[in-house]
Amino acid sequence: MLLRLIVFVVLAVVATRLCKLAYILGYHKAIYNQYPGPCRVVPNVDKGSEDITVTSDGLAFISSGVTSPRYIHNPRHSPQLVKGRIFLFDFNNPDENATEISLVGNFGRDSFYPHGISLYEDPKTGTVYFC
Ligand SMILES: *[C@@H]1O[C@H](CO)[C@@H](O)[C@H](O)[C@H]1NC(C)=O
């Protein structure tokens, strides 16, 4: 009787471990391979392009020029050489290049080094806000 109990407990522990292992390995998940399509390098979007945000109609806004004073010794990312910019890429015309958006306004252009970029599309007005 004691031997049966020990065998049962050992089997229960092993079964529990196997179930946890199967869960961790993701045997219960369905994984689909998806490919975004042909890829290409979009020229001129460089110097610290860190983020991209896309409107519902396929316009992508790319932040460029992320830098920091700690990069001052890295010629590629030195704040003296990097210009903060926002590029526009149209996924509806993926063979076209990205174009730089003209930034206007009094917002500290000389110290504008965009890192992340996000947008909000107002569903009522259709206005797109960036932050
Ligand atoms: C994109 O830019 C590259 C490099 O400046 C240029 O060779 C190419 O013709 C451009 N493509 C289009 C569609 O304008």
Coordinates of N, CA and C and ligand atoms in Angstrom, one line a residue:
M1 N 0.8 -1.2 0.0 CA 0.0 0.0 0.0 C 0.9 1.3 0.0
L2 N 1.9 1.3 0.9 CA 2.8 2.4 0.9 C 3.5 2.6 -0.4
L3 N 4.0 1.5 -1.0 CA 4.7 1.6 -2.2 C 3.8 2.2 -3.3
R4 N 2.5 1.8 -3.4 CA 1.6 2.4 -4.4 C 1.4 3.9 -4.1
L5 N 1.3 4.3 -2.9 CA 1.2 5.7 -2.6 C 2.4 6.5 -3.0
I6 N 3.6 5.9 -2.8 CA 4.8 6.6 -3.2 C 4.9 6.7 -4.7
V7 N 4.6 5.6 -5.4 CA 4.6 5.6 -6.9 C 3.6 6.6 -7.4
F8 N 2.4 6.7 -6.8 CA 1.4 7.6 -7.2 C 1.9 9.1 -7.0
V9 N 2.5 9.4 -5.9 CA 3.0 10.7 -5.6 C 4.1 11.1 -6.6
V10 N 5.0 10.1 -6.8 CA 6.1 10.4 -7.8 C 5.6 10.6 -9.2
L11 N 4.6 9.8 -9.6 CA 4.0 10.0 -10.9 C 3.3 11.4 -11.0
A12 N 2.6 11.7 -9.9 CA 1.9 13.0 -9.9 C 2.8 14.2 -10.0
V13 N 4.0 14.1 -9.3 CA 5.0 15.2 -9.4 C 5.6 15.2 -10.8
V14 N 5.9 14.1 -11.3 CA 6.5 14.0 -12.7 C 5.5 14.6 -13.7
A15 N 4.2 14.2 -13.6 CA 3.2 14.6 -14.5 C 3.0 16.2 -14.4
T16 N 3.0 16.7 -13.2 CA 2.9 18.1 -13.0 C 4.1 18.8 -13.7
R17 N 5.3 18.3 -13.5 CA 6.5 18.9 -14.1 C 6.4 18.9 -15.6
L18 N 6.0 17.8 -16.1 CA 5.9 17.6 -17.6 C 4.8 18.6 -18.2
C19 N 3.7 18.8 -17.4 CA 2.7 19.7 -17.9 C 3.2 21.2 -17.9
K20 N 4.0 21.5 -16.8 CA 4.6 22.8 -16.7 C 5.6 23.0 -17.9
L21 N 6.4 22.0 -18.1 CA 7.4 22.1 -19.2 C 6.7 22.3 -20.6
A22 N 5.6 21.5 -20.8 CA 4.9 21.6 -22.0 C 4.3 23.0 -22.2
Y23 N 3.8 23.6 -21.1 CA 3.2 24.9 -21.1 C 4.3 26.0 -21.4
I24 N 5.5 25.8 -20.7 CA 6.6 26.8 -21.0 C 7.1 26.7 -22.4
L25 N 7.1 25.5 -23.0 CA 7.6 25.3 -24.3 C 6.5 25.7 -25.4
G26 N 5.3 26.0 -24.9 CA 4.3 26.6 -25.8 C 3.6 25.6 -26.7
Y27 N 3.5 24.3 -26.3 CA 2.9 23.3 -27.1 C 1.4 23.6 -27.3
H28 N 0.8 24.4 -26.5 CA -0.6 24.8 -26.6 C -0.8 25.9 -27.6
K29 N 0.2 26.5 -28.1 CA 0.1 27.7 -28.9 C 0.2 27.4 -30.4
A30 N -0.6 28.1 -31.2 CA -0.6 28.0 -32.6 C 0.3 29.2 -33.1
I31 N 1.3 28.9 -33.9 CA 2.3 29.9 -34.3 C 2.2 29.9 -35.9
Y32 N 2.0 31.1 -36.4 CA 1.9 31.3 -37.8 C 3.1 32.1 -38.3
N33 N 3.8 31.7 -39.3 CA 4.8 32.5 -39.8 C 4.2 33.5 -40.7
Q34 N 4.6 34.8 -40.5 CA 4.1 35.9 -41.3 C 5.3 36.7 -41.8
Y35 N 5.2 37.0 -43.0 CA 6.3 37.8 -43.6 C 5.7 39.1 -44.1
P36 N 6.4 40.2 -43.8 CA 5.8 41.5 -44.2 C 5.9 41.8 -45.7
G37 N 6.6 41.0 -46.4 CA 6.7 41.2 -47.9 C 8.2 41.6 -48.2
P38 N 8.4 42.0 -49.4 CA 9.8 42.3 -49.7 C 10.3 43.5 -48.9
C39 N 11.5 43.4 -48.5 CA 12.2 44.4 -47.7 C 13.2 45.2 -48.5
R40 N 13.4 46.4 -48.2 CA 14.4 47.2 -48.9 C 14.9 48.3 -47.9
V41 N 16.1 48.8 -48.1 CA 16.6 49.9 -47.3 C 16.0 51.2 -47.9
V42 N 15.5 52.0 -47.1 CA 15.0 53.3 -47.5 C 16.1 54.3 -47.3
P43 N 16.6 54.8 -48.4 CA 17.8 55.7 -48.3 C 17.5 57.0 -47.5
N44 N 18.6 57.5 -47.0 CA 18.6 58.8 -46.3 C 17.9 58.9 -45.0
V45 N 17.3 57.8 -44.6 CA 16.7 57.8 -43.2 C 17.7 57.1 -42.3
D46 N 18.5 57.9 -41.7 CA 19.6 57.4 -40.9 C 19.8 58.3 -39.7
K47 N 21.0 58.2 -39.1 CA 21.4 59.1 -38.0 C 20.4 58.9 -36.8
G48 N 20.2 57.7 -36.4 CA 19.5 57.6 -35.2 C 18.0 57.5 -35.4
S49 N 17.5 56.9 -36.4 CA 16.1 56.6 -36.6 C 15.7 55.6 -35.6
E50 N 14.8 55.9 -34.7 CA 14.6 55.0 -33.6 C 13.1 54.5 -33.5
D51 N 12.2 55.3 -34.1 CA 10.8 54.9 -33.9 C 10.0 55.2 -35.2
I52 N 8.9 54.5 -35.3 CA 8.1 54.7 -36.5 C 6.6 54.5 -36.0
T53 N 5.8 55.4 -36.5 CA 4.3 55.2 -36.2 C 3.6 55.4 -37.5
V54 N 2.5 54.6 -37.6 CA 1.8 54.5 -38.9 C 0.3 54.9 -38.7
T55 N -0.2 55.8 -39.5 CA -1.6 56.1 -39.5 C -2.4 55.0 -40.0
S56 N -3.7 55.0 -39.8 CA -4.6 53.9 -40.3 C -4.7 53.9 -41.8
D57 N -4.3 55.0 -42.5 CA -4.3 54.9 -43.9 C -2.9 54.7 -44.5
G58 N -1.9 54.2 -43.7 CA -0.7 53.8 -44.3 C 0.5 54.8 -44.4
L59 N 0.3 56.0 -43.7 CA 1.4 56.9 -43.7 C 2.3 56.7 -42.5
A60 N 3.5 56.5 -42.7 CA 4.5 56.2 -41.6 C 5.3 57.4 -41.3
F61 N 5.4 57.8 -40.1 CA 6.2 58.9 -39.6 C 7.4 58.3 -38.8
I62 N 8.6 58.7 -39.2 CA 9.8 58.1 -38.7 C 10.6 59.2 -38.0
S63 N 10.9 58.9 -36.7 CA 11.7 59.9 -36.0 C 13.2 59.6 -36.4
S64 N 13.9 60.7 -36.5 CA 15.3 60.5 -36.9 C 16.2 61.5 -36.1
G65 N 17.3 61.1 -35.8 CA 18.3 62.1 -35.1 C 18.4 61.9 -33.6
V66 N 18.1 60.7 -33.1 CA 18.2 60.6 -31.7 C 19.7 60.6 -31.4
T67 N 20.0 61.4 -30.4 CA 21.4 61.5 -30.0 C 21.4 62.0 -28.5
S68 N 22.5 62.1 -28.0 CA 22.6 62.4 -26.6 C 24.0 63.0 -26.4
P69 N 24.2 63.9 -25.4 CA 25.6 64.4 -25.1 C 26.6 63.2 -24.9
R70 N 26.1 62.1 -24.4 CA 27.0 61.0 -24.2 C 27.6 60.4 -25.5
Y71 N 27.0 60.8 -26.6 CA 27.5 60.3 -27.9 C 28.5 61.3 -28.5
I72 N 28.9 62.3 -27.7 CA 29.7 63.4 -28.3 C 31.0 62.9 -28.9
H73 N 31.5 61.7 -28.5 CA 32.8 61.2 -29.1 C 32.5 60.2 -30.2
N74 N 31.3 60.0 -30.5 CA 30.9 59.1 -31.6 C 30.6 60.0 -32.8
P75 N 31.4 60.0 -33.8 CA 31.2 61.0 -34.9 C 29.8 60.8 -35.6
R76 N 29.4 59.6 -35.6 CA 28.1 59.3 -36.3 C 26.9 59.9 -35.6
H77 N 27.0 60.0 -34.3 CA 25.9 60.4 -33.5 C 26.1 61.7 -32.7
S78 N 27.2 62.3 -33.0 CA 27.5 63.6 -32.2 C 26.4 64.6 -32.4
P79 N 25.9 65.2 -31.3 CA 24.9 66.2 -31.5 C 25.2 67.3 -32.5
Q80 N 26.5 67.6 -32.7 CA 26.9 68.6 -33.6 C 26.6 68.2 -35.1
L81 N 26.6 66.9 -35.3 CA 26.4 66.4 -36.7 C 25.0 65.9 -37.0
V82 N 24.3 65.6 -35.9 CA 23.0 65.0 -36.1 C 21.9 66.0 -36.1
K83 N 21.0 65.9 -37.0 CA 19.9 66.9 -37.1 C 18.6 66.1 -36.8
G84 N 17.8 66.5 -35.9 CA 16.6 65.9 -35.6 C 15.6 66.1 -36.7
R85 N 15.0 65.1 -37.2 CA 14.1 65.2 -38.3 C 13.0 64.2 -38.2
I86 N 11.9 64.5 -38.9 CA 10.8 63.5 -39.0 C 10.6 63.2 -40.5
F87 N 10.6 62.0 -40.9 CA 10.4 61.6 -42.2 C 9.0 61.0 -42.4
L88 N 8.5 61.1 -43.7 CA 7.2 60.5 -44.0 C 7.5 59.4 -45.1
F89 N 6.9 58.3 -44.8 CA 7.0 57.2 -45.8 C 5.5 56.7 -46.0
D90 N 5.2 56.5 -47.3 CA 3.8 56.1 -47.6 C 3.8 54.6 -48.0
F91 N 3.2 53.8 -47.1 CA 3.2 52.4 -47.4 C 2.3 52.1 -48.6
N92 N 1.5 53.0 -49.0 CA 0.6 52.8 -50.2 C 1.5 52.9 -51.5
N93 N 2.7 53.5 -51.4 CA 3.6 53.6 -52.5 C 5.0 53.2 -52.0
P94 N 5.1 51.9 -51.7 CA 6.3 51.4 -51.0 C 7.6 51.5 -51.8
D95 N 7.5 51.8 -53.1 CA 8.7 51.9 -53.9 C 9.3 53.3 -53.9
E96 N 8.5 54.2 -53.3 CA 9.0 55.6 -53.2 C 9.9 55.7 -52.0
N97 N 10.6 56.8 -51.9 CA 11.5 57.0 -50.8 C 10.8 57.8 -49.7
A98 N 11.4 57.9 -48.5 CA 10.8 58.7 -47.5 C 11.2 60.1 -47.7
T99 N 10.3 61.0 -47.4 CA 10.6 62.5 -47.5 C 10.7 63.1 -46.2
E100 N 11.5 64.1 -46.0 CA 11.7 64.8 -44.8 C 10.5 65.8 -44.7
I101 N 9.9 65.8 -43.5 CA 8.8 66.8 -43.3 C 9.4 68.1 -42.8
S102 N 8.9 69.2 -43.3 CA 9.4 70.5 -42.9 C 8.7 70.8 -41.5
L103 N 9.6 71.0 -40.5 CA 9.1 71.3 -39.2 C 9.1 72.8 -39.0
V104 N 8.0 73.3 -38.6 CA 7.9 74.8 -38.4 C 7.4 75.0 -37.0
G105 N 7.6 76.2 -36.5 CA 7.2 76.6 -35.2 C 8.3 76.8 -34.2
N106 N 8.0 77.4 -33.1 CA 9.0 77.7 -32.1 C 9.1 76.6 -31.1
F107 N 9.9 75.6 -31.3 CA 9.9 74.5 -30.4 C 11.3 74.0 -30.0
G108 N 12.3 74.9 -30.2 CA 13.7 74.5 -29.8 C 14.3 73.6 -30.9
R109 N 14.2 74.1 -32.1 CA 14.7 73.3 -33.3 C 16.1 72.8 -33.1
D110 N 17.0 73.6 -32.5 CA 18.4 73.2 -32.4 C 18.6 72.1 -31.4
S111 N 17.7 71.9 -30.5 CA 17.9 70.8 -29.6 C 16.8 69.7 -29.8
F112 N 16.3 69.6 -31.0 CA 15.2 68.7 -31.3 C 15.9 67.4 -31.8
Y113 N 15.9 66.4 -30.9 CA 16.5 65.1 -31.3 C 15.4 64.0 -30.9
P114 N 14.5 63.8 -31.8 CA 13.3 62.9 -31.5 C 13.7 61.5 -31.2
H115 N 13.2 60.9 -30.2 CA 13.5 59.5 -29.8 C 12.3 58.7 -30.3
G116 N 11.3 58.6 -29.4 CA 10.1 57.9 -29.8 C 9.1 58.8 -30.5
I117 N 8.1 58.2 -31.2 CA 7.1 59.0 -31.8 C 5.8 58.1 -31.8
S118 N 4.7 58.8 -31.4 CA 3.4 58.1 -31.3 C 2.4 59.0 -31.9
L119 N 1.3 58.5 -32.3 CA 0.2 59.3 -32.8 C -1.1 58.9 -32.2
Y120 N -2.0 59.8 -32.3 CA -3.4 59.5 -32.0 C -4.3 60.1 -33.1
E121 N -5.2 59.3 -33.6 CA -6.1 59.7 -34.6 C -7.5 59.9 -34.0
D122 N -7.9 61.2 -34.0 CA -9.2 61.4 -33.4 C -10.3 60.9 -34.3
P123 N -11.1 59.9 -33.9 CA -12.1 59.2 -34.7 C -13.2 60.2 -35.2
K124 N -13.4 61.2 -34.4 CA -14.6 62.1 -34.7 C -14.1 63.1 -35.8
T125 N -12.9 63.7 -35.6 CA -12.5 64.8 -36.5 C -11.5 64.3 -37.6
G126 N -10.9 63.2 -37.3 CA -9.9 62.7 -38.2 C -8.5 63.4 -38.0
T127 N -8.4 64.3 -37.1 CA -7.2 65.0 -36.8 C -6.2 64.0 -36.2
V128 N -4.9 64.1 -36.7 CA -3.9 63.2 -36.2 C -3.0 64.1 -35.3
Y129 N -2.8 63.6 -34.1 CA -1.9 64.3 -33.1 C -0.7 63.4 -32.9
F130 N 0.5 64.1 -32.8 CA 1.7 63.4 -32.6 C 2.3 63.8 -31.2
C131 N 2.9 62.8 -30.6 CA 3.6 63.1 -29.3 C 4.8 62.2 -29.2
Ligands
LIG1 C1 15.4 56.9 -53.7 O1 16.6 57.4 -53.4 C2 17.7 56.8 -54.0 C3 19.0 57.4 -53.4 O2 18.9 58.7 -53.2 C4 17.6 57.0 -55.5 O3 18.7 56.4 -56.2 C5 16.3 56.5 -56.0 O4 16.1 56.8 -57.4 C6 15.2 57.0 -55.2 N1 13.9 56.4 -55.6 C7 12.8 57.0 -55.9 C8 11.7 56.2 -56.3 O5 12.8 58.2 -56.0

